[in-house]
Short mmCIF file of N, CA and C in Angstrom, two decimals:
data_model
loop_
_atom_site.label_atom_id
_atom_site.label_comp_id
_atom_site.label_asym_id
_atom_site.label_seq_id
_atom_site.Cartn_x
_atom_site.Cartn_y
_atom_site.Cartn_z
N MET A 260 -32.61 12.62 20.98
CA MET A 260 -33.08 11.39 20.42
C MET A 260 -34.13 10.80 21.34
N SER A 261 -35.31 10.54 20.84
CA SER A 261 -36.32 9.90 21.67
C SER A 261 -36.49 8.48 21.20
N SER A 262 -37.05 7.65 22.07
CA SER A 262 -37.17 6.24 21.76
C SER A 262 -38.38 5.67 22.45
N ASN A 263 -39.01 4.68 21.83
CA ASN A 263 -40.09 3.96 22.46
C ASN A 263 -39.56 2.87 23.37
N HIS A 264 -38.25 2.67 23.35
CA HIS A 264 -37.61 1.66 24.17
C HIS A 264 -37.10 2.30 25.45
N PRO A 265 -37.13 1.55 26.56
CA PRO A 265 -36.58 2.13 27.78
C PRO A 265 -35.07 2.30 27.65
N THR A 266 -34.53 3.28 28.35
CA THR A 266 -33.09 3.43 28.35
C THR A 266 -32.49 2.31 29.19
N VAL A 267 -31.23 2.03 29.01
CA VAL A 267 -30.58 0.94 29.71
C VAL A 267 -30.43 1.26 31.19
N ALA A 268 -30.05 2.49 31.51
CA ALA A 268 -29.91 2.87 32.91
C ALA A 268 -31.30 3.10 33.49
N GLY A 269 -31.60 2.47 34.59
CA GLY A 269 -32.91 2.60 35.22
C GLY A 269 -33.03 3.89 36.01
N ALA A 270 -34.24 4.15 36.49
CA ALA A 270 -34.49 5.35 37.28
C ALA A 270 -33.59 5.36 38.50
N GLY A 271 -32.98 6.49 38.76
CA GLY A 271 -32.14 6.64 39.93
C GLY A 271 -30.71 6.21 39.73
N GLU A 272 -30.38 5.56 38.60
CA GLU A 272 -29.00 5.15 38.35
C GLU A 272 -28.20 6.33 37.84
N ALA A 273 -26.96 6.41 38.24
CA ALA A 273 -26.10 7.51 37.81
C ALA A 273 -25.75 7.37 36.34
N GLN A 274 -25.83 8.46 35.62
CA GLN A 274 -25.45 8.48 34.22
C GLN A 274 -24.45 9.62 34.05
N SER A 275 -23.23 9.30 33.62
CA SER A 275 -22.23 10.35 33.45
C SER A 275 -22.31 10.90 32.04
N THR A 276 -22.18 12.21 31.95
CA THR A 276 -22.20 12.87 30.66
C THR A 276 -20.78 12.98 30.13
N MET A 277 -20.60 12.59 28.88
CA MET A 277 -19.28 12.70 28.25
C MET A 277 -19.15 14.08 27.64
N THR A 278 -17.94 14.59 27.59
CA THR A 278 -17.70 15.87 26.93
C THR A 278 -17.79 15.66 25.42
N ARG A 279 -17.94 16.75 24.71
CA ARG A 279 -17.98 16.67 23.25
C ARG A 279 -16.68 16.07 22.72
N GLN A 280 -15.55 16.48 23.29
CA GLN A 280 -14.26 15.94 22.84
C GLN A 280 -14.17 14.44 23.10
N GLU A 281 -14.64 13.99 24.25
CA GLU A 281 -14.65 12.55 24.55
C GLU A 281 -15.51 11.79 23.53
N MET A 282 -16.65 12.36 23.17
CA MET A 282 -17.52 11.71 22.17
C MET A 282 -16.83 11.68 20.81
N GLU A 283 -16.20 12.80 20.41
CA GLU A 283 -15.51 12.83 19.13
C GLU A 283 -14.35 11.84 19.10
N ASP A 284 -13.61 11.76 20.20
CA ASP A 284 -12.50 10.80 20.29
C ASP A 284 -13.02 9.36 20.21
N PHE A 285 -14.13 9.11 20.87
CA PHE A 285 -14.75 7.78 20.85
C PHE A 285 -15.09 7.39 19.41
N VAL A 286 -15.75 8.28 18.69
CA VAL A 286 -16.16 8.00 17.31
C VAL A 286 -14.93 7.80 16.43
N LYS A 287 -13.91 8.63 16.58
CA LYS A 287 -12.69 8.50 15.78
C LYS A 287 -12.01 7.15 16.03
N ARG A 288 -11.89 6.78 17.30
CA ARG A 288 -11.28 5.49 17.64
C ARG A 288 -12.08 4.33 17.06
N ARG A 289 -13.39 4.49 17.08
CA ARG A 289 -14.28 3.44 16.56
C ARG A 289 -14.06 3.23 15.06
N TRP A 290 -13.93 4.32 14.30
CA TRP A 290 -13.73 4.17 12.85
C TRP A 290 -12.35 3.63 12.53
N GLU A 291 -11.38 3.93 13.38
CA GLU A 291 -10.06 3.32 13.19
C GLU A 291 -10.14 1.80 13.38
N ALA A 292 -10.93 1.34 14.34
CA ALA A 292 -11.11 -0.10 14.55
C ALA A 292 -11.85 -0.73 13.37
N TYR A 293 -12.82 0.00 12.78
CA TYR A 293 -13.49 -0.49 11.57
C TYR A 293 -12.47 -0.64 10.44
N GLU A 294 -11.61 0.36 10.27
CA GLU A 294 -10.60 0.30 9.21
C GLU A 294 -9.69 -0.91 9.37
N ASP A 295 -9.41 -1.29 10.63
CA ASP A 295 -8.55 -2.43 10.91
C ASP A 295 -9.31 -3.76 10.95
N LEU A 296 -10.63 -3.71 10.75
CA LEU A 296 -11.50 -4.88 10.86
C LEU A 296 -11.27 -5.58 12.20
N ASP A 297 -11.20 -4.79 13.26
CA ASP A 297 -10.88 -5.28 14.59
C ASP A 297 -12.16 -5.50 15.40
N ALA A 298 -12.73 -6.69 15.28
CA ALA A 298 -13.99 -7.03 15.94
C ALA A 298 -13.87 -6.93 17.45
N ALA A 299 -12.75 -7.34 18.01
CA ALA A 299 -12.58 -7.31 19.47
C ALA A 299 -12.57 -5.87 19.99
N ALA A 300 -11.86 -4.98 19.30
CA ALA A 300 -11.80 -3.57 19.73
C ALA A 300 -13.18 -2.93 19.63
N LEU A 301 -13.92 -3.22 18.56
CA LEU A 301 -15.26 -2.67 18.42
C LEU A 301 -16.18 -3.20 19.51
N ALA A 302 -16.11 -4.50 19.79
CA ALA A 302 -16.97 -5.11 20.81
C ALA A 302 -16.68 -4.55 22.20
N ALA A 303 -15.44 -4.17 22.46
CA ALA A 303 -15.06 -3.64 23.77
C ALA A 303 -15.75 -2.31 24.07
N ASP A 304 -16.31 -1.65 23.07
CA ASP A 304 -16.99 -0.37 23.26
C ASP A 304 -18.40 -0.53 23.83
N TYR A 305 -18.92 -1.76 23.92
CA TYR A 305 -20.30 -1.97 24.36
C TYR A 305 -20.39 -2.30 25.84
N ALA A 306 -21.40 -1.75 26.49
CA ALA A 306 -21.73 -2.15 27.86
C ALA A 306 -22.29 -3.57 27.82
N GLN A 307 -22.21 -4.27 28.93
CA GLN A 307 -22.71 -5.65 28.99
C GLN A 307 -24.18 -5.74 28.60
N SER A 308 -24.96 -4.73 28.93
CA SER A 308 -26.40 -4.76 28.65
C SER A 308 -26.77 -3.99 27.38
N ALA A 309 -25.78 -3.64 26.56
CA ALA A 309 -26.04 -2.86 25.35
C ALA A 309 -27.03 -3.58 24.44
N VAL A 310 -27.92 -2.81 23.85
CA VAL A 310 -28.88 -3.32 22.87
C VAL A 310 -28.45 -2.80 21.51
N ILE A 311 -28.24 -3.73 20.57
CA ILE A 311 -27.75 -3.38 19.24
C ILE A 311 -28.79 -3.84 18.22
N GLU A 312 -29.25 -2.91 17.38
CA GLU A 312 -30.22 -3.23 16.33
C GLU A 312 -29.52 -3.11 14.98
N SER A 313 -29.53 -4.20 14.21
CA SER A 313 -28.83 -4.23 12.93
C SER A 313 -29.65 -4.98 11.90
N PRO A 314 -29.76 -4.44 10.68
CA PRO A 314 -30.47 -5.18 9.62
C PRO A 314 -29.84 -6.54 9.33
N THR A 315 -28.54 -6.66 9.52
CA THR A 315 -27.83 -7.91 9.23
C THR A 315 -27.97 -8.92 10.36
N ALA A 316 -27.75 -8.50 11.59
CA ALA A 316 -27.70 -9.42 12.73
C ALA A 316 -28.93 -9.36 13.62
N GLY A 317 -29.91 -8.53 13.29
CA GLY A 317 -31.10 -8.40 14.12
C GLY A 317 -30.77 -7.68 15.42
N VAL A 318 -31.61 -7.89 16.43
CA VAL A 318 -31.38 -7.28 17.74
C VAL A 318 -30.54 -8.25 18.55
N HIS A 319 -29.43 -7.77 19.07
CA HIS A 319 -28.58 -8.60 19.93
C HIS A 319 -28.07 -7.74 21.08
N THR A 320 -27.54 -8.41 22.11
CA THR A 320 -27.20 -7.73 23.34
C THR A 320 -25.78 -8.05 23.78
N GLY A 321 -25.04 -7.02 24.12
CA GLY A 321 -23.74 -7.17 24.76
C GLY A 321 -22.57 -7.32 23.83
N PRO A 322 -21.37 -7.21 24.39
CA PRO A 322 -20.14 -7.23 23.59
C PRO A 322 -19.86 -8.56 22.89
N GLU A 323 -20.20 -9.67 23.52
CA GLU A 323 -19.91 -10.98 22.90
C GLU A 323 -20.72 -11.15 21.62
N ALA A 324 -22.00 -10.81 21.67
CA ALA A 324 -22.85 -10.91 20.48
C ALA A 324 -22.39 -9.92 19.41
N ALA A 325 -21.97 -8.73 19.84
CA ALA A 325 -21.48 -7.73 18.89
C ALA A 325 -20.24 -8.25 18.18
N GLU A 326 -19.31 -8.85 18.93
CA GLU A 326 -18.09 -9.35 18.31
C GLU A 326 -18.39 -10.46 17.30
N ARG A 327 -19.30 -11.36 17.63
CA ARG A 327 -19.68 -12.42 16.67
C ARG A 327 -20.25 -11.81 15.39
N ALA A 328 -21.12 -10.82 15.53
CA ALA A 328 -21.73 -10.17 14.36
C ALA A 328 -20.67 -9.47 13.51
N PHE A 329 -19.73 -8.77 14.15
CA PHE A 329 -18.65 -8.11 13.40
C PHE A 329 -17.80 -9.13 12.65
N ARG A 330 -17.51 -10.26 13.28
CA ARG A 330 -16.67 -11.28 12.63
C ARG A 330 -17.36 -11.84 11.38
N VAL A 331 -18.68 -12.01 11.41
CA VAL A 331 -19.42 -12.48 10.24
C VAL A 331 -19.22 -11.51 9.08
N ILE A 332 -19.38 -10.23 9.36
CA ILE A 332 -19.22 -9.20 8.33
C ILE A 332 -17.79 -9.14 7.83
N PHE A 333 -16.83 -9.06 8.75
CA PHE A 333 -15.44 -8.90 8.36
C PHE A 333 -14.91 -10.11 7.60
N ASN A 334 -15.35 -11.32 7.95
CA ASN A 334 -14.91 -12.52 7.23
C ASN A 334 -15.50 -12.59 5.83
N ALA A 335 -16.69 -12.04 5.65
CA ALA A 335 -17.33 -12.06 4.34
C ALA A 335 -16.80 -10.96 3.43
N PHE A 336 -16.42 -9.82 4.02
CA PHE A 336 -15.99 -8.65 3.25
C PHE A 336 -14.62 -8.21 3.76
N LEU A 337 -13.60 -8.97 3.42
CA LEU A 337 -12.25 -8.74 3.94
C LEU A 337 -11.65 -7.40 3.51
N ASP A 338 -12.19 -6.81 2.47
CA ASP A 338 -11.69 -5.51 2.01
C ASP A 338 -12.64 -4.37 2.39
N LEU A 339 -13.48 -4.59 3.38
CA LEU A 339 -14.48 -3.60 3.80
C LEU A 339 -13.82 -2.27 4.12
N THR A 340 -14.39 -1.21 3.57
CA THR A 340 -13.96 0.14 3.93
C THR A 340 -15.16 0.91 4.45
N THR A 341 -14.88 1.77 5.40
CA THR A 341 -15.91 2.61 6.01
C THR A 341 -15.46 4.06 5.87
N THR A 342 -16.23 4.83 5.12
CA THR A 342 -15.92 6.25 4.94
C THR A 342 -16.95 7.05 5.72
N VAL A 343 -16.49 7.81 6.70
CA VAL A 343 -17.39 8.61 7.52
C VAL A 343 -17.62 9.94 6.81
N ASP A 344 -18.87 10.20 6.46
CA ASP A 344 -19.23 11.46 5.79
C ASP A 344 -19.51 12.57 6.80
N ASN A 345 -20.14 12.20 7.93
CA ASN A 345 -20.54 13.21 8.89
C ASN A 345 -20.78 12.55 10.23
N VAL A 346 -20.46 13.26 11.29
CA VAL A 346 -20.77 12.80 12.65
C VAL A 346 -21.45 13.96 13.37
N ILE A 347 -22.57 13.65 13.98
CA ILE A 347 -23.31 14.65 14.76
C ILE A 347 -23.30 14.18 16.21
N VAL A 348 -22.86 15.05 17.11
CA VAL A 348 -22.79 14.72 18.52
C VAL A 348 -23.73 15.64 19.28
N ASP A 349 -24.55 15.05 20.15
CA ASP A 349 -25.45 15.80 21.01
C ASP A 349 -25.46 15.12 22.37
N GLY A 350 -24.73 15.68 23.32
CA GLY A 350 -24.63 15.07 24.64
C GLY A 350 -23.99 13.70 24.54
N ASN A 351 -24.66 12.68 25.06
CA ASN A 351 -24.15 11.31 25.01
C ASN A 351 -24.66 10.54 23.80
N ASN A 352 -25.17 11.25 22.82
CA ASN A 352 -25.68 10.64 21.61
C ASN A 352 -24.83 11.07 20.43
N ALA A 353 -24.65 10.15 19.49
CA ALA A 353 -23.92 10.46 18.27
C ALA A 353 -24.59 9.74 17.11
N VAL A 354 -24.54 10.38 15.96
CA VAL A 354 -25.01 9.78 14.72
C VAL A 354 -23.87 9.89 13.71
N ALA A 355 -23.55 8.76 13.10
CA ALA A 355 -22.52 8.74 12.07
C ALA A 355 -23.17 8.39 10.74
N VAL A 356 -22.95 9.24 9.75
CA VAL A 356 -23.42 8.99 8.39
C VAL A 356 -22.20 8.52 7.61
N LEU A 357 -22.30 7.35 7.02
CA LEU A 357 -21.12 6.76 6.41
C LEU A 357 -21.44 6.00 5.14
N LEU A 358 -20.38 5.58 4.47
CA LEU A 358 -20.48 4.77 3.27
C LEU A 358 -19.68 3.50 3.52
N LEU A 359 -20.33 2.36 3.34
CA LEU A 359 -19.68 1.06 3.48
C LEU A 359 -19.47 0.49 2.08
N GLU A 360 -18.26 -0.01 1.82
CA GLU A 360 -17.96 -0.60 0.51
C GLU A 360 -17.10 -1.83 0.71
N GLY A 361 -17.26 -2.80 -0.17
CA GLY A 361 -16.44 -3.99 -0.07
C GLY A 361 -16.78 -5.00 -1.15
N THR A 362 -16.09 -6.12 -1.09
CA THR A 362 -16.27 -7.21 -2.05
C THR A 362 -16.67 -8.46 -1.28
N HIS A 363 -17.65 -9.17 -1.80
CA HIS A 363 -18.13 -10.40 -1.16
C HIS A 363 -17.10 -11.52 -1.40
N ILE A 364 -16.14 -11.62 -0.47
CA ILE A 364 -15.00 -12.52 -0.61
C ILE A 364 -15.21 -13.83 0.14
N GLY A 365 -15.93 -13.80 1.28
CA GLY A 365 -16.15 -14.99 2.10
C GLY A 365 -17.63 -15.26 2.26
N GLU A 366 -17.96 -16.40 2.84
CA GLU A 366 -19.36 -16.76 3.06
C GLU A 366 -20.03 -15.70 3.92
N PHE A 367 -21.26 -15.36 3.55
CA PHE A 367 -22.02 -14.35 4.26
C PHE A 367 -23.43 -14.87 4.50
N LEU A 368 -23.74 -15.17 5.75
CA LEU A 368 -25.06 -15.67 6.14
C LEU A 368 -25.48 -16.87 5.28
N GLY A 369 -24.54 -17.76 5.04
CA GLY A 369 -24.81 -18.96 4.25
C GLY A 369 -24.71 -18.76 2.75
N ILE A 370 -24.41 -17.56 2.31
CA ILE A 370 -24.29 -17.25 0.89
C ILE A 370 -22.83 -17.39 0.49
N PRO A 371 -22.53 -18.30 -0.46
CA PRO A 371 -21.13 -18.45 -0.87
C PRO A 371 -20.62 -17.17 -1.53
N PRO A 372 -19.30 -16.94 -1.49
CA PRO A 372 -18.73 -15.71 -2.06
C PRO A 372 -19.07 -15.57 -3.54
N THR A 373 -19.43 -14.35 -3.92
CA THR A 373 -19.76 -14.07 -5.32
C THR A 373 -18.67 -13.26 -6.01
N GLY A 374 -17.79 -12.64 -5.22
CA GLY A 374 -16.76 -11.79 -5.80
C GLY A 374 -17.28 -10.44 -6.25
N LYS A 375 -18.55 -10.16 -5.97
CA LYS A 375 -19.15 -8.88 -6.41
C LYS A 375 -18.98 -7.82 -5.33
N ARG A 376 -18.85 -6.57 -5.80
CA ARG A 376 -18.68 -5.42 -4.91
C ARG A 376 -20.03 -4.83 -4.53
N PHE A 377 -20.01 -4.13 -3.40
CA PHE A 377 -21.19 -3.38 -2.98
C PHE A 377 -20.75 -2.01 -2.48
N SER A 378 -21.69 -1.08 -2.51
CA SER A 378 -21.50 0.26 -1.97
C SER A 378 -22.82 0.65 -1.34
N MET A 379 -22.77 1.05 -0.06
CA MET A 379 -24.02 1.25 0.65
C MET A 379 -23.91 2.37 1.67
N PRO A 380 -24.75 3.41 1.56
CA PRO A 380 -24.79 4.43 2.61
C PRO A 380 -25.45 3.85 3.86
N ALA A 381 -25.07 4.38 5.02
CA ALA A 381 -25.62 3.88 6.28
C ALA A 381 -25.64 4.99 7.32
N GLY A 382 -26.47 4.80 8.32
CA GLY A 382 -26.51 5.67 9.47
C GLY A 382 -26.41 4.83 10.73
N PHE A 383 -25.48 5.16 11.61
CA PHE A 383 -25.30 4.45 12.88
C PHE A 383 -25.61 5.45 14.00
N PHE A 384 -26.54 5.08 14.86
CA PHE A 384 -26.98 5.92 15.97
C PHE A 384 -26.48 5.31 17.27
N TYR A 385 -25.80 6.10 18.09
CA TYR A 385 -25.22 5.61 19.34
C TYR A 385 -25.75 6.39 20.53
N GLN A 386 -26.00 5.66 21.61
CA GLN A 386 -26.27 6.27 22.91
C GLN A 386 -25.22 5.70 23.86
N LEU A 387 -24.46 6.58 24.50
CA LEU A 387 -23.38 6.16 25.39
C LEU A 387 -23.67 6.57 26.83
N GLU A 388 -23.19 5.76 27.74
CA GLU A 388 -23.19 6.08 29.17
C GLU A 388 -21.87 5.60 29.74
N SER A 389 -21.22 6.44 30.50
CA SER A 389 -19.94 6.10 31.14
C SER A 389 -18.93 5.56 30.13
N GLY A 390 -18.93 6.12 28.92
CA GLY A 390 -17.94 5.76 27.91
C GLY A 390 -18.22 4.48 27.15
N LYS A 391 -19.38 3.87 27.36
CA LYS A 391 -19.73 2.62 26.68
C LYS A 391 -21.05 2.80 25.93
N ILE A 392 -21.17 2.08 24.81
CA ILE A 392 -22.41 2.10 24.05
C ILE A 392 -23.45 1.30 24.82
N VAL A 393 -24.61 1.91 25.08
CA VAL A 393 -25.71 1.20 25.73
C VAL A 393 -26.82 0.90 24.73
N ARG A 394 -26.82 1.64 23.63
CA ARG A 394 -27.80 1.39 22.58
C ARG A 394 -27.20 1.84 21.25
N GLU A 395 -27.37 0.98 20.24
CA GLU A 395 -26.90 1.31 18.89
C GLU A 395 -27.96 0.84 17.90
N ARG A 396 -28.22 1.69 16.93
CA ARG A 396 -29.14 1.33 15.85
C ARG A 396 -28.46 1.64 14.54
N ARG A 397 -28.36 0.61 13.69
CA ARG A 397 -27.75 0.77 12.37
C ARG A 397 -28.86 0.74 11.33
N ILE A 398 -28.80 1.69 10.43
CA ILE A 398 -29.82 1.76 9.37
C ILE A 398 -29.10 1.74 8.03
N TYR A 399 -29.43 0.74 7.22
CA TYR A 399 -28.90 0.64 5.86
C TYR A 399 -29.78 -0.30 5.06
N ASP A 400 -29.60 -0.30 3.75
CA ASP A 400 -30.42 -1.08 2.83
C ASP A 400 -29.85 -2.50 2.68
N PHE A 401 -30.26 -3.38 3.57
CA PHE A 401 -29.76 -4.76 3.56
C PHE A 401 -30.18 -5.48 2.28
N THR A 402 -31.41 -5.26 1.83
CA THR A 402 -31.87 -5.88 0.58
C THR A 402 -31.03 -5.40 -0.59
N GLY A 403 -30.72 -4.11 -0.63
CA GLY A 403 -29.85 -3.57 -1.68
C GLY A 403 -28.48 -4.20 -1.66
N LEU A 404 -27.94 -4.47 -0.47
CA LEU A 404 -26.66 -5.15 -0.35
C LEU A 404 -26.75 -6.53 -0.99
N LEU A 405 -27.80 -7.28 -0.66
CA LEU A 405 -27.98 -8.63 -1.21
C LEU A 405 -28.12 -8.61 -2.74
N VAL A 406 -28.78 -7.59 -3.27
CA VAL A 406 -28.89 -7.46 -4.73
C VAL A 406 -27.52 -7.18 -5.33
N GLN A 407 -26.78 -6.26 -4.73
CA GLN A 407 -25.46 -5.89 -5.28
C GLN A 407 -24.48 -7.05 -5.29
N ILE A 408 -24.53 -7.90 -4.27
CA ILE A 408 -23.58 -9.03 -4.25
C ILE A 408 -24.10 -10.25 -5.01
N GLY A 409 -25.31 -10.11 -5.61
CA GLY A 409 -25.83 -11.16 -6.46
C GLY A 409 -26.61 -12.25 -5.73
N ALA A 410 -26.92 -12.05 -4.46
CA ALA A 410 -27.68 -13.04 -3.70
C ALA A 410 -29.17 -12.97 -3.97
N LEU A 411 -29.65 -11.80 -4.39
CA LEU A 411 -31.05 -11.59 -4.77
C LEU A 411 -31.11 -10.97 -6.15
N LYS A 412 -32.12 -11.32 -6.88
CA LYS A 412 -32.34 -10.72 -8.19
C LYS A 412 -33.47 -9.70 -8.07
N ALA A 413 -33.32 -8.59 -8.75
CA ALA A 413 -34.33 -7.56 -8.75
C ALA A 413 -34.44 -6.95 -10.14
N LYS A 414 -35.66 -6.64 -10.52
CA LYS A 414 -35.88 -5.97 -11.79
C LYS A 414 -35.72 -4.47 -11.58
N PRO A 415 -35.08 -3.79 -12.52
CA PRO A 415 -34.96 -2.33 -12.39
C PRO A 415 -36.34 -1.69 -12.35
N ALA A 416 -36.47 -0.63 -11.59
CA ALA A 416 -37.76 0.07 -11.47
C ALA A 416 -38.01 0.92 -12.68
#
């Protein structure tokens, strides 16, 4: 994985390589926390200087910001399910291809609950160092989510 952004660990800093099994265990534990809607457990996976890019929450840094962002999502979509279709591991990098589904049950970014369901494919890209996420990028169709829950109107193409 290449990036135009600097890595979190600076030149000369030690970076430990995780084994493939450690990476697979990390990803499995992470999806179990998603299933439980456990914002604190998910946030604990981030390094203090972690950079997280999300269509919903923008760019934010560190575990505290991650936990706040997870709570917004989990409170709005109390029945959220995450189905992992595929995980690709390469060294300290992992990509998870998944399907997110849920019902807009609580307020979401100032949008009152609509009771409408959504289904959305997504890709989550992780870079880990010493067992913690130092960089995460989530890719999904945020506009499509807003259309599905009735917050935006769109004409069929």
